[in-house]
Short mmCIF file of N, CA and C and ligand atoms in Angstrom, two decimals:
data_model
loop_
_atom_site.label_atom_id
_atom_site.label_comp_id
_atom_site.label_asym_id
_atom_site.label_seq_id
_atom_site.Cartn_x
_atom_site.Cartn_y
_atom_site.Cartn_z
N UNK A 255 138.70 123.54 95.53
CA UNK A 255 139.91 123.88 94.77
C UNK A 255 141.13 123.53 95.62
N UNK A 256 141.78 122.79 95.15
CA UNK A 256 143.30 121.53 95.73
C UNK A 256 144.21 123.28 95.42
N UNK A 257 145.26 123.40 96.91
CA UNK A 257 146.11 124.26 96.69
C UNK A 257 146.88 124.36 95.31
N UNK A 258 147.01 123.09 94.53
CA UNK A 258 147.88 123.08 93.57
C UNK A 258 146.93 123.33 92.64
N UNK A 259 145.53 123.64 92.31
CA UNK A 259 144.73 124.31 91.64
C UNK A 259 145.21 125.72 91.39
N UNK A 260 144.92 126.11 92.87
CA UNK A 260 145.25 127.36 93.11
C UNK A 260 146.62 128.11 92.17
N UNK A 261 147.15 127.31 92.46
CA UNK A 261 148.85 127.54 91.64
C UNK A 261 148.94 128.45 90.27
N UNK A 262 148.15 127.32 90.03
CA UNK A 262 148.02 127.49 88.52
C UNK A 262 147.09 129.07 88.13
N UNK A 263 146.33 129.28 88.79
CA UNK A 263 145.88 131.01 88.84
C UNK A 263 146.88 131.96 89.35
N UNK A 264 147.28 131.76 90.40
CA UNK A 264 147.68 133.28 91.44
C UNK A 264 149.42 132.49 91.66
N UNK A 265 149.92 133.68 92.10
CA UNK A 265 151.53 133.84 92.63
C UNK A 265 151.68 134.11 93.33
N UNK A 266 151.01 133.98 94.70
CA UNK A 266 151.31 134.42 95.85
C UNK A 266 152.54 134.04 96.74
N UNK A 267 153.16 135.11 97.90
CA UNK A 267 154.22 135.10 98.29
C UNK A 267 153.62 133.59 99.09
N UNK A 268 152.84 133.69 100.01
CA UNK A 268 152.34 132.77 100.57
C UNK A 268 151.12 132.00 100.51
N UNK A 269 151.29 130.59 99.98
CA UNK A 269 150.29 129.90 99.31
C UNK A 269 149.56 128.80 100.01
N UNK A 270 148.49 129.90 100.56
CA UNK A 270 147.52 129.11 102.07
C UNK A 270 146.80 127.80 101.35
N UNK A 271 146.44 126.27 101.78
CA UNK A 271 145.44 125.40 101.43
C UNK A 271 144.51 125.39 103.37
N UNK A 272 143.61 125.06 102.14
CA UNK A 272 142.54 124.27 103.18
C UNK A 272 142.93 123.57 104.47
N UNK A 273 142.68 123.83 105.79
CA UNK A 273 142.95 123.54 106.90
C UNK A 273 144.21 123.36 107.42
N UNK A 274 145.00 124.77 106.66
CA UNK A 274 146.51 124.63 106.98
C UNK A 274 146.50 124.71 108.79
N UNK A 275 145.67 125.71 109.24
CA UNK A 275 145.81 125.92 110.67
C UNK A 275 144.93 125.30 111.24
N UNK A 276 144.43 124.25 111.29
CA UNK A 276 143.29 123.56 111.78
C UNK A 276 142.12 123.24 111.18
N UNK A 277 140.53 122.82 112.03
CA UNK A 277 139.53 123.18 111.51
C UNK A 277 138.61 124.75 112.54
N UNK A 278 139.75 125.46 111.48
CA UNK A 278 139.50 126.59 112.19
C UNK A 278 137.84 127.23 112.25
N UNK A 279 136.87 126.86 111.95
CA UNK A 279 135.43 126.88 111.84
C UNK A 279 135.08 126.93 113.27
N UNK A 280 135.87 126.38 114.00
CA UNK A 280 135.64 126.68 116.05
C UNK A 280 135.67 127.86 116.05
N UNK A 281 136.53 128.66 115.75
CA UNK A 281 137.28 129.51 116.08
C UNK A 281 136.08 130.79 116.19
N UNK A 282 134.84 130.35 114.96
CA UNK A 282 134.69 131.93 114.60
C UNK A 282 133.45 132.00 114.89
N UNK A 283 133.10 133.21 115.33
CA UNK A 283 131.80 134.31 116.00
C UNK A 283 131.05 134.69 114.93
N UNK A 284 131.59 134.82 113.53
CA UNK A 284 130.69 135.15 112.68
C UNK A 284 130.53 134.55 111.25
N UNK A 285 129.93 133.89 110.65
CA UNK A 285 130.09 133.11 109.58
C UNK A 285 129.67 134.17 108.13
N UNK A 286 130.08 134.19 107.28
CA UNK A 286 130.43 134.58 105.78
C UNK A 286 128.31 134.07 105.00
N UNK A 287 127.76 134.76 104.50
CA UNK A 287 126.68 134.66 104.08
C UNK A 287 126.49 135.12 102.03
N UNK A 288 126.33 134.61 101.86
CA UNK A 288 126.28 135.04 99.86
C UNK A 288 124.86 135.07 99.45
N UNK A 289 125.07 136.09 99.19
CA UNK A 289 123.47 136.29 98.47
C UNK A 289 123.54 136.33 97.32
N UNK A 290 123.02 135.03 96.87
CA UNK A 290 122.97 134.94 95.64
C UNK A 290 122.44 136.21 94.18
N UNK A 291 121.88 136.62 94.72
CA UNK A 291 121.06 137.87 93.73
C UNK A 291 122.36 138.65 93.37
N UNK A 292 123.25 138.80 94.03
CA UNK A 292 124.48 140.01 94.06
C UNK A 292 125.77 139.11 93.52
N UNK A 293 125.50 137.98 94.02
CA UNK A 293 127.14 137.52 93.02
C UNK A 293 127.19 136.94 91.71
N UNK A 294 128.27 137.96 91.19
CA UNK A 294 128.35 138.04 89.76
C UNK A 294 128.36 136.13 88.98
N UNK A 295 128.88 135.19 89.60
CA UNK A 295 128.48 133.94 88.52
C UNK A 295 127.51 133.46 89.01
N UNK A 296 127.41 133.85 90.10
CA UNK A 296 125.69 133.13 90.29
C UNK A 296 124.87 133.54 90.08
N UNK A 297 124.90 135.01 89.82
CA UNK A 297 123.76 135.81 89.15
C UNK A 297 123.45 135.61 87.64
N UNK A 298 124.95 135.27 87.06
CA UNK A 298 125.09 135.21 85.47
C UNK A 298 125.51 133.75 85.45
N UNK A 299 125.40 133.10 86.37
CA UNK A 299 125.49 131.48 85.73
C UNK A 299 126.64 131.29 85.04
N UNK A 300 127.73 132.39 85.28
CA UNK A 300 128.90 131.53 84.62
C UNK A 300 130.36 132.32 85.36
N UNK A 301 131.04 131.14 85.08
CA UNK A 301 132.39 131.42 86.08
C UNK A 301 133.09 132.78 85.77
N UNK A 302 133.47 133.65 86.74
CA UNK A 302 133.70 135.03 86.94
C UNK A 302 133.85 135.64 88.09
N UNK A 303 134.95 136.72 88.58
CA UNK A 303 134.85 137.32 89.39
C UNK A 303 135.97 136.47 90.42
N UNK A 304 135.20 135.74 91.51
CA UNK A 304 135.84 134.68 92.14
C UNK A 304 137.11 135.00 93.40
N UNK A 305 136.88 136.64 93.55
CA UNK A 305 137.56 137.42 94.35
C UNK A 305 137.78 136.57 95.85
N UNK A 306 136.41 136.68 96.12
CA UNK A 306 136.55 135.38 97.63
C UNK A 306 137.33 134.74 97.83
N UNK A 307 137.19 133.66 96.48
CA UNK A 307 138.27 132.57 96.46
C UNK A 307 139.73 133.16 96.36
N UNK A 308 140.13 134.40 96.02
CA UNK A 308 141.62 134.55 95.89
C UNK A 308 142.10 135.01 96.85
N UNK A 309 141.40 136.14 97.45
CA UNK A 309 141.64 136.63 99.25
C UNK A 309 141.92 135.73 99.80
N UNK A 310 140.98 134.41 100.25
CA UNK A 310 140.80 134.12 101.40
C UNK A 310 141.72 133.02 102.19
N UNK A 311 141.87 133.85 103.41
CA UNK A 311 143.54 133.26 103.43
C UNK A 311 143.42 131.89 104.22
N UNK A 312 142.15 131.09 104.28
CA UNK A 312 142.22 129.67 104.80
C UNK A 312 141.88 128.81 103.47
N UNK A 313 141.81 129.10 102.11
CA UNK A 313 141.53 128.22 100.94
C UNK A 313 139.77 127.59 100.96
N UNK A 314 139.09 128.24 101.49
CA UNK A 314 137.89 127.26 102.21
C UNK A 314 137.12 127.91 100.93
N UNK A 315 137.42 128.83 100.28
CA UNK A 315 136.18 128.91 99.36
C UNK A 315 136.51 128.64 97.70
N UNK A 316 135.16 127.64 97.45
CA UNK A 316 135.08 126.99 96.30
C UNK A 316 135.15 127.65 94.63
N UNK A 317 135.53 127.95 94.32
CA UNK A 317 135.58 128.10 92.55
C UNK A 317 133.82 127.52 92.23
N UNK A 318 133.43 127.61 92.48
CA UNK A 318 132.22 127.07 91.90
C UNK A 318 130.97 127.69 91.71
N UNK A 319 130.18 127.54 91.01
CA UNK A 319 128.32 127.72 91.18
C UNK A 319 127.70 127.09 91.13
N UNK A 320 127.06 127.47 92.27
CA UNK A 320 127.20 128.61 93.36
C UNK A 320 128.60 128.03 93.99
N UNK A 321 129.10 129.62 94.30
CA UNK A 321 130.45 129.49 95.48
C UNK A 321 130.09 129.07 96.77
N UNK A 322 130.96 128.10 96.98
CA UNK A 322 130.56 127.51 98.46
C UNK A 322 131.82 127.49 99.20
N UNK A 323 131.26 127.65 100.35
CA UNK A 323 132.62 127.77 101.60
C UNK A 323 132.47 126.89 102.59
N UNK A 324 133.37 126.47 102.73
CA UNK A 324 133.96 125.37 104.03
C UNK A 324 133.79 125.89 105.68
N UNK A 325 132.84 125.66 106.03
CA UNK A 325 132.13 126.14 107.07
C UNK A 325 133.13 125.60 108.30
N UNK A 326 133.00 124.31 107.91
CA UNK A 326 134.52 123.32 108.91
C UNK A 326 135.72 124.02 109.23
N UNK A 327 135.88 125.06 108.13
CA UNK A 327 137.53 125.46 107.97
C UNK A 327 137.43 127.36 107.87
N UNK A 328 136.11 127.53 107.57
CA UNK A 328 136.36 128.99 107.64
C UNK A 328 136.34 129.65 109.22
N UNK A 329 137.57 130.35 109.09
CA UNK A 329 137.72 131.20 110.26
C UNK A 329 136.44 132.45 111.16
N UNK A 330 136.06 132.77 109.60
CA UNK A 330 135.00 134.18 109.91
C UNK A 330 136.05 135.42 110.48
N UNK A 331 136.57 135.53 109.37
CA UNK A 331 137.49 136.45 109.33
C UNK A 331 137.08 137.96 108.86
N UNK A 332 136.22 137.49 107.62
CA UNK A 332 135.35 138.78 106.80
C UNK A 332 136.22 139.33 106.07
N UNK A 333 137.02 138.76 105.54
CA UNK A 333 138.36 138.79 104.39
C UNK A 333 137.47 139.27 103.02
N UNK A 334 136.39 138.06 102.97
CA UNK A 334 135.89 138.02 101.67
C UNK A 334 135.25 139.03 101.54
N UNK A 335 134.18 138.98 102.89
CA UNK A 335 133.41 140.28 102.64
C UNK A 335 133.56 142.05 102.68
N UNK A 336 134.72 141.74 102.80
CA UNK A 336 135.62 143.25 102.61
C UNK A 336 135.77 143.22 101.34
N UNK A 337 136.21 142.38 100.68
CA UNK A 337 136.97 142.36 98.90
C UNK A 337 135.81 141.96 98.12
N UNK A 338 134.80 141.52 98.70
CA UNK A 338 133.61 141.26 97.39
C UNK A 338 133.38 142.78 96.53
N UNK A 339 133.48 142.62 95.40
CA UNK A 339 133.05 143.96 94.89
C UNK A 339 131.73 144.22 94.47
N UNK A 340 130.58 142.80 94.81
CA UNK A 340 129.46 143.51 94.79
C UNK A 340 128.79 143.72 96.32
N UNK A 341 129.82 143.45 96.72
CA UNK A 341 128.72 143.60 98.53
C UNK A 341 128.05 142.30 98.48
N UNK A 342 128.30 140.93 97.94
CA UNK A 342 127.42 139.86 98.06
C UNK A 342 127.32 139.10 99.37
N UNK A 343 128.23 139.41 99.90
CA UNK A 343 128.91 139.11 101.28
C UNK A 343 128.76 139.44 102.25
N UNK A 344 127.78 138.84 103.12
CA UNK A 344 127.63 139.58 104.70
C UNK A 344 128.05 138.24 105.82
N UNK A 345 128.55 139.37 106.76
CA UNK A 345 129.10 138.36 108.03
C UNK A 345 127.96 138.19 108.99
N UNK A 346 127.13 137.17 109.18
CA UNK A 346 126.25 137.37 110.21
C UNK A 346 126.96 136.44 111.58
N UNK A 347 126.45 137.17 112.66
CA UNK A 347 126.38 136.29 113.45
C UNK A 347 126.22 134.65 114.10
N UNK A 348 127.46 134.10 114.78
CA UNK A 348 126.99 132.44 114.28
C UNK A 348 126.67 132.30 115.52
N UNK A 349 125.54 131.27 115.41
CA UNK A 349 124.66 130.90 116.72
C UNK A 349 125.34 129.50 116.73
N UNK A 350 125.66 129.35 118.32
CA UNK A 350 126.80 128.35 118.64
C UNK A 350 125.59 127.29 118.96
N UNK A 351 124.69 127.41 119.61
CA UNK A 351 123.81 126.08 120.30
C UNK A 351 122.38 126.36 118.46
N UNK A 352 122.98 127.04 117.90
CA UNK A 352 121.89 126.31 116.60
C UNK A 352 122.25 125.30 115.57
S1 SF4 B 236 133.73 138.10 95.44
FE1 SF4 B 236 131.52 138.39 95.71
S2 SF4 B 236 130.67 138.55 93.64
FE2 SF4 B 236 132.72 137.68 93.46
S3 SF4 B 236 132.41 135.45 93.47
FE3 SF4 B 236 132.80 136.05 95.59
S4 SF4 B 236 130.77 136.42 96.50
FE4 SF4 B 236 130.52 136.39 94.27
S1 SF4 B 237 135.42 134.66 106.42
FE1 SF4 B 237 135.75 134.51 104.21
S2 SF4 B 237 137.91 135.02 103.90
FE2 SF4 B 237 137.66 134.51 106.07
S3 SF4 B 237 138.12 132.32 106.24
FE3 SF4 B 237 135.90 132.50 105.94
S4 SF4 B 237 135.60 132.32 103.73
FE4 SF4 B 237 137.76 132.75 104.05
#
């Protein structure tokens, strides 16, 4: 989803895209995990919900199904997985030499 996608949904004071601050994906200790069984369009096969995508303040996650995130660009912040409202979201640990 192109920031100017974004637009067209939300009004935010500040309107983050994809790799505004780098490829911040160095950066992070813990990577973002979706379990599919728990999120609402991937569970129901149809577009809904999509909270991830509106939090998340590097643009890295996709509108899509399945929702996919920009591993390159996500921080591992745990933005999403605070605001998921089904708990689909866990931060695991990222293994740097795997
Ligand atoms: S916020 Fe949670 S349930 Fe909603 S789309 Fe994202 S991962 Fe799925
Ligand atoms: S952890 Fe979640 S909210 Fe944070 S940058 Fe990655 S995808 Fe976005």
């Amino acid at each position: 989803m192109s920031g100017t996608e974004k637009d067209r949904f939300i009004h935010a004071h500040s309107k983050v895209c994809k790799g505004e601050a780098g490829k911040t994906g160095d950066w992070r200790s813990s990577r973002p995990q979706i379990d599919p069984s728990k999120c609402t369009p991937m569970k129901n096969q149809r577009p809904s919900c999509f909270i991830c995508w509106l939090y998340c303040p590097d643009g890295v996650v996709k509108r899509s199904i399945p929702v996919e995130i920009d591993l390159d660009y996500c921080k591992g912040c745990g933005i999403c997985a605070e605001e998921c409202p089904t708990k689909a979201i866990t931060m695991v640990e990222e293994k740097k030499d795997a």
